[in-house]
Coordinates of C-alpha atoms in Angstrom, one line a residue:
M1 CA 299.4 140.3 -205.3
K2 CA 300.1 143.2 -203.2
R3 CA 298.4 145.7 -205.9
Q4 CA 295.5 143.4 -205.5
A5 CA 295.7 143.6 -201.8
T6 CA 295.6 147.7 -201.5
L7 CA 292.6 147.5 -204.4
A8 CA 290.1 145.2 -202.2
V9 CA 291.5 147.2 -199.3
L10 CA 289.9 150.5 -201.7
A11 CA 286.9 149.1 -202.5
S12 CA 286.6 148.0 -199.4
I13 CA 287.1 151.6 -197.9
L14 CA 285.3 152.7 -200.6
F15 CA 282.1 150.5 -200.6
T16 CA 282.1 151.5 -196.5
S17 CA 282.2 155.1 -197.0
L18 CA 279.2 154.9 -200.0
L19 CA 277.1 152.0 -197.0
A20 CA 277.4 155.7 -194.1
L21 CA 276.3 157.6 -197.0
R22 CA 273.3 156.1 -198.4
P23 CA 269.7 157.5 -197.1
D24 CA 268.3 155.7 -193.5
T25 CA 265.3 154.1 -194.7
T26 CA 264.4 153.2 -191.3
S27 CA 263.8 156.0 -189.4
P28 CA 261.9 158.8 -189.8
K29 CA 262.2 161.7 -191.5
A30 CA 262.7 165.0 -190.3
D31 CA 261.1 166.7 -194.0
K32 CA 257.8 164.2 -194.0
V33 CA 255.0 164.4 -191.8
Q34 CA 254.6 161.6 -189.6
W35 CA 251.1 160.7 -190.0
L36 CA 249.0 158.8 -187.6
T37 CA 245.7 157.4 -187.7
M38 CA 243.1 159.0 -185.1
E39 CA 243.2 156.0 -182.4
Q40 CA 247.5 156.0 -182.5
A41 CA 247.2 160.2 -181.2
Y42 CA 244.5 159.0 -179.0
A43 CA 246.9 156.3 -177.7
R44 CA 249.3 159.1 -177.7
M45 CA 247.3 161.5 -175.8
Q46 CA 246.6 159.5 -173.1
K47 CA 250.4 159.5 -172.9
E48 CA 251.9 162.9 -173.5
P49 CA 248.1 164.8 -174.7
R50 CA 249.9 166.7 -177.1
K51 CA 247.4 169.4 -180.1
I52 CA 245.6 167.0 -182.6
L53 CA 246.3 167.9 -186.8
V54 CA 244.4 166.2 -188.8
D55 CA 244.2 166.8 -192.4
V56 CA 240.8 165.8 -193.3
Y57 CA 240.8 164.6 -196.7
T58 CA 238.9 162.9 -199.9
D59 CA 240.5 161.0 -202.7
W60 CA 239.0 162.3 -204.5
C61 CA 240.3 166.1 -204.0
G62 CA 241.7 167.9 -206.2
W63 CA 243.3 170.7 -203.8
C64 CA 243.9 167.6 -201.1
K65 CA 246.9 167.1 -203.1
V66 CA 247.8 169.5 -203.8
M67 CA 248.1 170.0 -200.2
D68 CA 249.5 166.5 -199.4
R69 CA 252.1 168.3 -202.5
E70 CA 253.2 171.4 -201.7
T71 CA 252.3 172.2 -197.9
Y72 CA 253.0 169.2 -196.0
S73 CA 256.0 168.1 -197.6
N74 CA 257.3 171.6 -196.7
A75 CA 260.6 171.1 -194.6
K76 CA 260.2 173.8 -192.5
V77 CA 255.6 172.7 -191.7
A78 CA 257.0 168.2 -191.9
E79 CA 259.5 169.4 -189.3
Y80 CA 257.0 171.8 -187.2
I81 CA 253.7 169.1 -186.8
N82 CA 255.7 166.5 -186.0
K83 CA 257.6 168.2 -182.7
N84 CA 254.4 170.0 -181.9
Y85 CA 251.1 167.9 -182.7
Y86 CA 250.3 164.5 -183.2
P87 CA 249.6 164.7 -186.7
V88 CA 246.5 163.1 -188.3
K89 CA 245.3 162.4 -191.8
F90 CA 241.4 161.0 -192.0
N91 CA 239.7 159.9 -195.0
A92 CA 236.1 161.8 -194.5
E93 CA 234.9 158.1 -196.7
Q94 CA 237.1 155.7 -195.5
R95 CA 234.5 153.0 -194.4
E96 CA 236.2 151.4 -191.0
P97 CA 234.6 152.6 -187.8
V98 CA 236.9 154.5 -184.7
T99 CA 236.5 154.0 -181.4
L100 CA 238.3 157.0 -179.1
G101 CA 237.6 156.2 -175.8
Q102 CA 234.6 155.0 -175.0
Q103 CA 232.3 156.9 -178.5
K104 CA 232.2 155.2 -182.1
F105 CA 232.6 157.0 -185.0
V106 CA 231.1 155.1 -188.2
Y107 CA 230.3 155.7 -192.1
V108 CA 227.8 156.9 -192.8
S109 CA 225.6 155.8 -196.6
Q110 CA 224.7 158.5 -198.6
G111 CA 223.4 157.5 -202.3
K112 CA 226.0 156.0 -204.2
S113 CA 228.4 158.5 -201.5
G114 CA 228.8 158.5 -198.0
V115 CA 230.6 159.9 -195.2
H116 CA 231.4 159.3 -192.3
Q117 CA 230.8 160.4 -188.1
L118 CA 233.8 161.7 -187.2
A119 CA 234.7 163.9 -190.6
L120 CA 231.5 165.0 -189.7
S121 CA 231.7 166.1 -186.5
L122 CA 235.9 167.3 -187.1
T123 CA 233.8 169.6 -190.0
N124 CA 230.8 171.1 -187.6
N125 CA 228.4 169.1 -190.1
Q126 CA 230.4 171.2 -192.4
P127 CA 232.9 168.9 -194.4
S128 CA 234.7 171.0 -196.7
Y129 CA 237.9 169.2 -198.1
P130 CA 240.5 169.1 -197.5
T131 CA 239.8 171.3 -193.7
T132 CA 242.4 170.9 -191.4
V133 CA 241.1 170.5 -187.8
F134 CA 243.2 171.6 -184.5
L135 CA 242.3 170.1 -181.2
D136 CA 243.6 171.3 -177.8
E137 CA 245.8 168.7 -175.8
K138 CA 241.8 167.5 -174.1
M139 CA 240.3 167.0 -177.7
Q140 CA 238.2 169.5 -177.7
M141 CA 238.2 171.5 -181.4
I142 CA 240.5 175.3 -181.1
Q143 CA 239.6 175.7 -184.6
P144 CA 238.4 173.3 -188.6
L145 CA 240.0 175.4 -191.1
P146 CA 238.8 174.6 -194.5
G147 CA 240.8 175.4 -197.9
Y148 CA 243.3 174.7 -199.3
L149 CA 246.6 176.8 -197.8
K150 CA 249.8 178.1 -199.3
T151 CA 253.5 176.6 -197.7
K152 CA 253.9 180.2 -195.9
E153 CA 250.0 180.8 -194.8
F154 CA 249.9 177.1 -192.9
H155 CA 252.8 177.3 -191.3
E156 CA 251.7 180.9 -189.6
V157 CA 249.1 179.4 -188.7
I158 CA 250.2 176.3 -187.2
T159 CA 252.8 178.0 -185.3
F160 CA 250.1 180.6 -184.3
I161 CA 248.3 177.3 -182.6
G162 CA 251.0 175.4 -181.7
D163 CA 252.8 177.8 -180.0
N164 CA 249.5 178.7 -177.7
H165 CA 249.2 182.3 -179.9
Y166 CA 245.9 182.4 -180.0
Q167 CA 245.0 182.5 -176.4
K168 CA 246.8 185.2 -176.8
V169 CA 246.1 187.7 -179.8
P170 CA 244.6 187.5 -182.6
F171 CA 245.9 186.1 -186.0
D172 CA 246.0 189.4 -187.4
K173 CA 248.3 191.2 -185.2
Y174 CA 250.0 188.1 -184.2
K175 CA 250.9 187.6 -188.5
A176 CA 252.5 190.7 -189.5
E177 CA 253.6 191.6 -185.8
T178 CA 255.0 188.9 -183.4
Y179 CA 255.4 185.7 -186.3
P180 CA 258.2 187.5 -188.3
K181 CA 260.2 188.6 -185.7
L182 CA 259.8 184.6 -184.8
Y183 CA 260.1 183.1 -188.2
K184 CA 262.5 185.7 -190.6

């Protein structure tokens, strides 16, 4: 009887320990980008201004998938983006309208396919996928950056813009001198 009680206590302790070690699926993970819609980012901007990073993509874009898998999934990249930007994932071919304040953007059909007006606006009417777009705290364009970026070069860019180095120093100088000092 005493042995059964001891086993029951040990089983209870083991069960409690295992519960404590399991991953928390209710809170956002720091190592994953916490993507928002453009409307959500816009609403948050009204309360707490912050730069916006927009990943303009399409479902058929192979390099978009590679960037998701290799660049955005990097823990350092995700952590920096979550801390310094409102990250938005925007499908350039989505059909739902987007309203930002008084401005409404809609899908424009072009034969069998089409493109969203917001994607055209974000890419300066030169859609290319993926394109990473940086907006300042007033939703003004800082820079659209077309094409796939590897993790290290992407981290250089997001820190260059996120920490406002882009206002003070050319990117090549930042990359060669400042970045290595800040992010070894």
